[in-house]
Amino acid sequence: MRDHAHLLTRARAALETPGDLDAEEVGHLIEDLACAEDHMRKHGAPWPVKIHIAQISHRHGGDVYVALTRKALAAQVAAFCRDYWCEIHDHRDPKTLPAEAVASIYFDAHPEDRCSTMSVTCPAEDEAAVTTV
């Protein structure tokens, strides 16, 4: 991941100040970018990806939400809670509360609905191939 970030930094710098690179340096950067593109097409992300998962159990069954960040997951869970806010008989307007507060209040007050969360790291595709063989 560090190499990929370094390549992106080099590319951004070349776009910001194109006069700083001579033709040979531009050629090397283009080659490196082409190699990275080719690798991504063939193998996907060369680093592990952490995902955040929430499972909400309710009287109609259950819902599962997945996001790449904890904040995005909290927003999804809060949207569920806001949709059913009337079931907890809380006088506050859930639209004015932060996402994590909405979820905490809702699941603490609801007699049946429950939410569990977890984070899982999905290995890079290369690693997955090695670990599943």
JSON list of C-alpha atoms in Angstrom, two decimals:
[
{"chain": "A", "resi": 1, "resn": "MET", "atom": "CA", "xyz": [0.00, 0.00, 0.00]},
{"chain": "A", "resi": 2, "resn": "ARG", "atom": "CA", "xyz": [2.93, 2.29, 0.77]},
{"chain": "A", "resi": 3, "resn": "ASP", "atom": "CA", "xyz": [4.29, 1.83, -2.79]},
{"chain": "A", "resi": 4, "resn": "HIS", "atom": "CA", "xyz": [0.87, 2.62, -4.26]},
{"chain": "A", "resi": 5, "resn": "ALA", "atom": "CA", "xyz": [0.55, 5.76, -2.13]},
{"chain": "A", "resi": 6, "resn": "HIS", "atom": "CA", "xyz": [4.05, 6.83, -3.20]},
{"chain": "A", "resi": 7, "resn": "LEU", "atom": "CA", "xyz": [3.12, 6.34, -6.86]},
{"chain": "A", "resi": 8, "resn": "LEU", "atom": "CA", "xyz": [-0.01, 8.46, -6.41]},
{"chain": "A", "resi": 9, "resn": "THR", "atom": "CA", "xyz": [2.08, 11.17, -4.73]},
{"chain": "A", "resi": 10, "resn": "ARG", "atom": "CA", "xyz": [4.51, 11.17, -7.66]},
{"chain": "A", "resi": 11, "resn": "ALA", "atom": "CA", "xyz": [1.65, 11.40, -10.16]},
{"chain": "A", "resi": 12, "resn": "ARG", "atom": "CA", "xyz": [-0.02, 14.26, -8.27]},
{"chain": "A", "resi": 13, "resn": "ALA", "atom": "CA", "xyz": [3.26, 16.16, -8.04]},
{"chain": "A", "resi": 14, "resn": "ALA", "atom": "CA", "xyz": [3.81, 15.71, -11.78]},
{"chain": "A", "resi": 15, "resn": "LEU", "atom": "CA", "xyz": [0.35, 17.13, -12.50]},
{"chain": "A", "resi": 16, "resn": "GLU", "atom": "CA", "xyz": [0.79, 20.03, -10.08]},
{"chain": "A", "resi": 17, "resn": "THR", "atom": "CA", "xyz": [4.23, 21.05, -11.37]},
{"chain": "A", "resi": 18, "resn": "PRO", "atom": "CA", "xyz": [4.77, 19.43, -14.77]},
{"chain": "A", "resi": 19, "resn": "GLY", "atom": "CA", "xyz": [7.86, 21.54, -15.47]},
{"chain": "A", "resi": 20, "resn": "ASP", "atom": "CA", "xyz": [9.74, 19.88, -12.60]},
{"chain": "A", "resi": 21, "resn": "LEU", "atom": "CA", "xyz": [10.17, 16.57, -14.49]},
{"chain": "A", "resi": 22, "resn": "ASP", "atom": "CA", "xyz": [12.31, 15.96, -17.54]},
{"chain": "A", "resi": 23, "resn": "ALA", "atom": "CA", "xyz": [11.16, 13.65, -20.36]},
{"chain": "A", "resi": 24, "resn": "GLU", "atom": "CA", "xyz": [12.92, 10.60, -18.89]},
{"chain": "A", "resi": 25, "resn": "GLU", "atom": "CA", "xyz": [11.28, 11.07, -15.46]},
{"chain": "A", "resi": 26, "resn": "VAL", "atom": "CA", "xyz": [7.88, 11.49, -17.13]},
{"chain": "A", "resi": 27, "resn": "GLY", "atom": "CA", "xyz": [8.49, 8.27, -19.05]},
{"chain": "A", "resi": 28, "resn": "HIS", "atom": "CA", "xyz": [9.35, 6.36, -15.87]},
{"chain": "A", "resi": 29, "resn": "LEU", "atom": "CA", "xyz": [6.24, 7.69, -14.14]},
{"chain": "A", "resi": 30, "resn": "ILE", "atom": "CA", "xyz": [4.04, 6.67, -17.07]},
{"chain": "A", "resi": 31, "resn": "GLU", "atom": "CA", "xyz": [5.58, 3.17, -17.06]},
{"chain": "A", "resi": 32, "resn": "ASP", "atom": "CA", "xyz": [5.06, 2.84, -13.31]},
{"chain": "A", "resi": 33, "resn": "LEU", "atom": "CA", "xyz": [1.44, 3.96, -13.62]},
{"chain": "A", "resi": 34, "resn": "ALA", "atom": "CA", "xyz": [0.84, 1.49, -16.45]},
{"chain": "A", "resi": 35, "resn": "CYS", "atom": "CA", "xyz": [2.28, -1.36, -14.34]},
{"chain": "A", "resi": 36, "resn": "ALA", "atom": "CA", "xyz": [0.07, -0.40, -11.40]},
{"chain": "A", "resi": 37, "resn": "GLU", "atom": "CA", "xyz": [-3.01, -0.25, -13.65]},
{"chain": "A", "resi": 38, "resn": "ASP", "atom": "CA", "xyz": [-2.20, -3.66, -15.11]},
{"chain": "A", "resi": 39, "resn": "HIS", "atom": "CA", "xyz": [-1.73, -5.17, -11.66]},
{"chain": "A", "resi": 40, "resn": "MET", "atom": "CA", "xyz": [-5.03, -3.72, -10.41]},
{"chain": "A", "resi": 41, "resn": "ARG", "atom": "CA", "xyz": [-6.87, -5.11, -13.45]},
{"chain": "A", "resi": 42, "resn": "LYS", "atom": "CA", "xyz": [-5.42, -8.58, -12.96]},
{"chain": "A", "resi": 43, "resn": "HIS", "atom": "CA", "xyz": [-5.29, -8.87, -9.18]},
{"chain": "A", "resi": 44, "resn": "GLY", "atom": "CA", "xyz": [-7.49, -6.26, -7.52]},
{"chain": "A", "resi": 45, "resn": "ALA", "atom": "CA", "xyz": [-6.28, -4.36, -4.50]},
{"chain": "A", "resi": 46, "resn": "PRO", "atom": "CA", "xyz": [-2.84, -5.54, -3.42]},
{"chain": "A", "resi": 47, "resn": "TRP", "atom": "CA", "xyz": [-3.59, -4.78, 0.23]},
{"chain": "A", "resi": 48, "resn": "PRO", "atom": "CA", "xyz": [-6.17, -5.96, 2.77]},
{"chain": "A", "resi": 49, "resn": "VAL", "atom": "CA", "xyz": [-9.45, -4.04, 3.06]},
{"chain": "A", "resi": 50, "resn": "LYS", "atom": "CA", "xyz": [-11.22, -3.54, 6.38]},
{"chain": "A", "resi": 51, "resn": "ILE", "atom": "CA", "xyz": [-15.02, -3.60, 6.24]},
{"chain": "A", "resi": 52, "resn": "HIS", "atom": "CA", "xyz": [-17.52, -2.74, 8.96]},
{"chain": "A", "resi": 53, "resn": "ILE", "atom": "CA", "xyz": [-20.69, -4.80, 9.34]},
{"chain": "A", "resi": 54, "resn": "ALA", "atom": "CA", "xyz": [-23.89, -4.24, 11.32]},
{"chain": "A", "resi": 55, "resn": "GLN", "atom": "CA", "xyz": [-26.67, -6.77, 11.74]},
{"chain": "A", "resi": 56, "resn": "ILE", "atom": "CA", "xyz": [-30.02, -5.48, 12.95]},
{"chain": "A", "resi": 57, "resn": "SER", "atom": "CA", "xyz": [-32.52, -8.05, 14.24]},
{"chain": "A", "resi": 58, "resn": "HIS", "atom": "CA", "xyz": [-36.15, -6.93, 14.36]},
{"chain": "A", "resi": 59, "resn": "ARG", "atom": "CA", "xyz": [-39.62, -8.44, 14.38]},
{"chain": "A", "resi": 60, "resn": "HIS", "atom": "CA", "xyz": [-39.70, -8.71, 10.56]},
{"chain": "A", "resi": 61, "resn": "GLY", "atom": "CA", "xyz": [-36.38, -10.56, 10.37]},
{"chain": "A", "resi": 62, "resn": "GLY", "atom": "CA", "xyz": [-33.09, -8.79, 9.98]},
{"chain": "A", "resi": 63, "resn": "ASP", "atom": "CA", "xyz": [-31.02, -6.37, 7.95]},
{"chain": "A", "resi": 64, "resn": "VAL", "atom": "CA", "xyz": [-27.30, -6.36, 7.28]},
{"chain": "A", "resi": 65, "resn": "TYR", "atom": "CA", "xyz": [-25.33, -3.22, 6.48]},
{"chain": "A", "resi": 66, "resn": "VAL", "atom": "CA", "xyz": [-21.75, -3.05, 5.22]},
{"chain": "A", "resi": 67, "resn": "ALA", "atom": "CA", "xyz": [-19.44, -0.04, 4.83]},
{"chain": "A", "resi": 68, "resn": "LEU", "atom": "CA", "xyz": [-15.78, 0.77, 4.36]},
{"chain": "A", "resi": 69, "resn": "THR", "atom": "CA", "xyz": [-15.70, 3.13, 7.34]},
{"chain": "A", "resi": 70, "resn": "ARG", "atom": "CA", "xyz": [-17.20, 3.07, 10.82]},
{"chain": "A", "resi": 71, "resn": "LYS", "atom": "CA", "xyz": [-18.71, 6.52, 10.17]},
{"chain": "A", "resi": 72, "resn": "ALA", "atom": "CA", "xyz": [-20.46, 5.32, 6.99]},
{"chain": "A", "resi": 73, "resn": "LEU", "atom": "CA", "xyz": [-21.80, 2.27, 8.81]},
{"chain": "A", "resi": 74, "resn": "ALA", "atom": "CA", "xyz": [-23.09, 4.46, 11.65]},
{"chain": "A", "resi": 75, "resn": "ALA", "atom": "CA", "xyz": [-24.93, 6.59, 9.09]},
{"chain": "A", "resi": 76, "resn": "GLN", "atom": "CA", "xyz": [-26.63, 3.51, 7.62]},
{"chain": "A", "resi": 77, "resn": "VAL", "atom": "CA", "xyz": [-27.68, 2.18, 11.02]},
{"chain": "A", "resi": 78, "resn": "ALA", "atom": "CA", "xyz": [-28.91, 5.64, 12.04]},
{"chain": "A", "resi": 79, "resn": "ALA", "atom": "CA", "xyz": [-31.05, 5.81, 8.90]},
{"chain": "A", "resi": 80, "resn": "PHE", "atom": "CA", "xyz": [-32.73, 2.55, 9.95]},
{"chain": "A", "resi": 81, "resn": "CYS", "atom": "CA", "xyz": [-33.28, 3.90, 13.48]},
{"chain": "A", "resi": 82, "resn": "ARG", "atom": "CA", "xyz": [-34.71, 7.18, 12.20]},
{"chain": "A", "resi": 83, "resn": "ASP", "atom": "CA", "xyz": [-37.20, 5.28, 10.01]},
{"chain": "A", "resi": 84, "resn": "TYR", "atom": "CA", "xyz": [-38.54, 3.43, 13.08]},
{"chain": "A", "resi": 85, "resn": "TRP", "atom": "CA", "xyz": [-37.96, 6.14, 15.71]},
{"chain": "A", "resi": 86, "resn": "CYS", "atom": "CA", "xyz": [-41.68, 6.33, 16.51]},
{"chain": "A", "resi": 87, "resn": "GLU", "atom": "CA", "xyz": [-41.46, 2.79, 17.96]},
{"chain": "A", "resi": 88, "resn": "ILE", "atom": "CA", "xyz": [-39.41, 3.98, 20.94]},
{"chain": "A", "resi": 89, "resn": "HIS", "atom": "CA", "xyz": [-41.67, 6.93, 21.84]},
{"chain": "A", "resi": 90, "resn": "ASP", "atom": "CA", "xyz": [-38.77, 9.34, 22.26]},
{"chain": "A", "resi": 91, "resn": "HIS", "atom": "CA", "xyz": [-39.76, 13.02, 21.94]},
{"chain": "A", "resi": 92, "resn": "ARG", "atom": "CA", "xyz": [-36.41, 14.10, 20.43]},
{"chain": "A", "resi": 93, "resn": "ASP", "atom": "CA", "xyz": [-36.05, 14.67, 16.69]},
{"chain": "A", "resi": 94, "resn": "PRO", "atom": "CA", "xyz": [-33.58, 12.01, 15.50]},
{"chain": "A", "resi": 95, "resn": "LYS", "atom": "CA", "xyz": [-32.62, 14.18, 12.53]},
{"chain": "A", "resi": 96, "resn": "THR", "atom": "CA", "xyz": [-30.95, 16.60, 14.94]},
{"chain": "A", "resi": 97, "resn": "LEU", "atom": "CA", "xyz": [-28.88, 13.95, 16.72]},
{"chain": "A", "resi": 98, "resn": "PRO", "atom": "CA", "xyz": [-25.53, 12.50, 15.62]},
{"chain": "A", "resi": 99, "resn": "ALA", "atom": "CA", "xyz": [-25.70, 9.06, 13.98]},
{"chain": "A", "resi": 100, "resn": "GLU", "atom": "CA", "xyz": [-24.03, 7.16, 16.83]},
{"chain": "A", "resi": 101, "resn": "ALA", "atom": "CA", "xyz": [-26.32, 8.82, 19.39]},
{"chain": "A", "resi": 102, "resn": "VAL", "atom": "CA", "xyz": [-29.40, 7.91, 17.34]},
{"chain": "A", "resi": 103, "resn": "ALA", "atom": "CA", "xyz": [-28.39, 4.25, 17.26]},
{"chain": "A", "resi": 104, "resn": "SER", "atom": "CA", "xyz": [-27.49, 4.15, 20.95]},
{"chain": "A", "resi": 105, "resn": "ILE", "atom": "CA", "xyz": [-30.76, 5.76, 22.04]},
{"chain": "A", "resi": 106, "resn": "TYR", "atom": "CA", "xyz": [-32.86, 3.65, 19.69]},
{"chain": "A", "resi": 107, "resn": "PHE", "atom": "CA", "xyz": [-31.44, 0.25, 20.59]},
{"chain": "A", "resi": 108, "resn": "ASP", "atom": "CA", "xyz": [-31.32, 1.04, 24.33]},
{"chain": "A", "resi": 109, "resn": "ALA", "atom": "CA", "xyz": [-35.00, 1.98, 24.26]},
{"chain": "A", "resi": 110, "resn": "HIS", "atom": "CA", "xyz": [-36.46, -0.50, 21.79]},
{"chain": "A", "resi": 111, "resn": "PRO", "atom": "CA", "xyz": [-37.95, -3.58, 23.46]},
{"chain": "A", "resi": 112, "resn": "GLU", "atom": "CA", "xyz": [-37.16, -5.99, 20.60]},
{"chain": "A", "resi": 113, "resn": "ASP", "atom": "CA", "xyz": [-34.74, -4.59, 18.02]},
{"chain": "A", "resi": 114, "resn": "ARG", "atom": "CA", "xyz": [-31.05, -5.37, 18.49]},
{"chain": "A", "resi": 115, "resn": "CYS", "atom": "CA", "xyz": [-27.90, -4.39, 16.64]},
{"chain": "A", "resi": 116, "resn": "SER", "atom": "CA", "xyz": [-24.52, -6.08, 16.60]},
{"chain": "A", "resi": 117, "resn": "THR", "atom": "CA", "xyz": [-21.47, -4.77, 14.80]},
{"chain": "A", "resi": 118, "resn": "MET", "atom": "CA", "xyz": [-18.09, -6.09, 13.83]},
{"chain": "A", "resi": 119, "resn": "SER", "atom": "CA", "xyz": [-15.13, -5.28, 11.62]},
{"chain": "A", "resi": 120, "resn": "VAL", "atom": "CA", "xyz": [-13.53, -7.79, 9.30]},
{"chain": "A", "resi": 121, "resn": "THR", "atom": "CA", "xyz": [-10.32, -7.47, 7.33]},
{"chain": "A", "resi": 122, "resn": "CYS", "atom": "CA", "xyz": [-10.59, -9.02, 3.89]},
{"chain": "A", "resi": 123, "resn": "PRO", "atom": "CA", "xyz": [-7.16, -10.14, 2.73]},
{"chain": "A", "resi": 124, "resn": "ALA", "atom": "CA", "xyz": [-5.65, -8.89, -0.50]},
{"chain": "A", "resi": 125, "resn": "GLU", "atom": "CA", "xyz": [-6.57, -11.09, -3.42]},
{"chain": "A", "resi": 126, "resn": "ASP", "atom": "CA", "xyz": [-3.02, -12.45, -3.60]},
{"chain": "A", "resi": 127, "resn": "GLU", "atom": "CA", "xyz": [-3.14, -13.29, 0.13]},
{"chain": "A", "resi": 128, "resn": "ALA", "atom": "CA", "xyz": [-6.59, -14.84, -0.19]},
{"chain": "A", "resi": 129, "resn": "ALA", "atom": "CA", "xyz": [-5.35, -17.17, -2.92]},
{"chain": "A", "resi": 130, "resn": "VAL", "atom": "CA", "xyz": [-2.47, -18.26, -0.73]},
{"chain": "A", "resi": 131, "resn": "THR", "atom": "CA", "xyz": [-4.53, -18.76, 2.43]},
{"chain": "A", "resi": 132, "resn": "THR", "atom": "CA", "xyz": [-7.37, -20.71, 0.79]},
{"chain": "A", "resi": 133, "resn": "VAL", "atom": "CA", "xyz": [-5.16, -23.28, -0.95]}
]
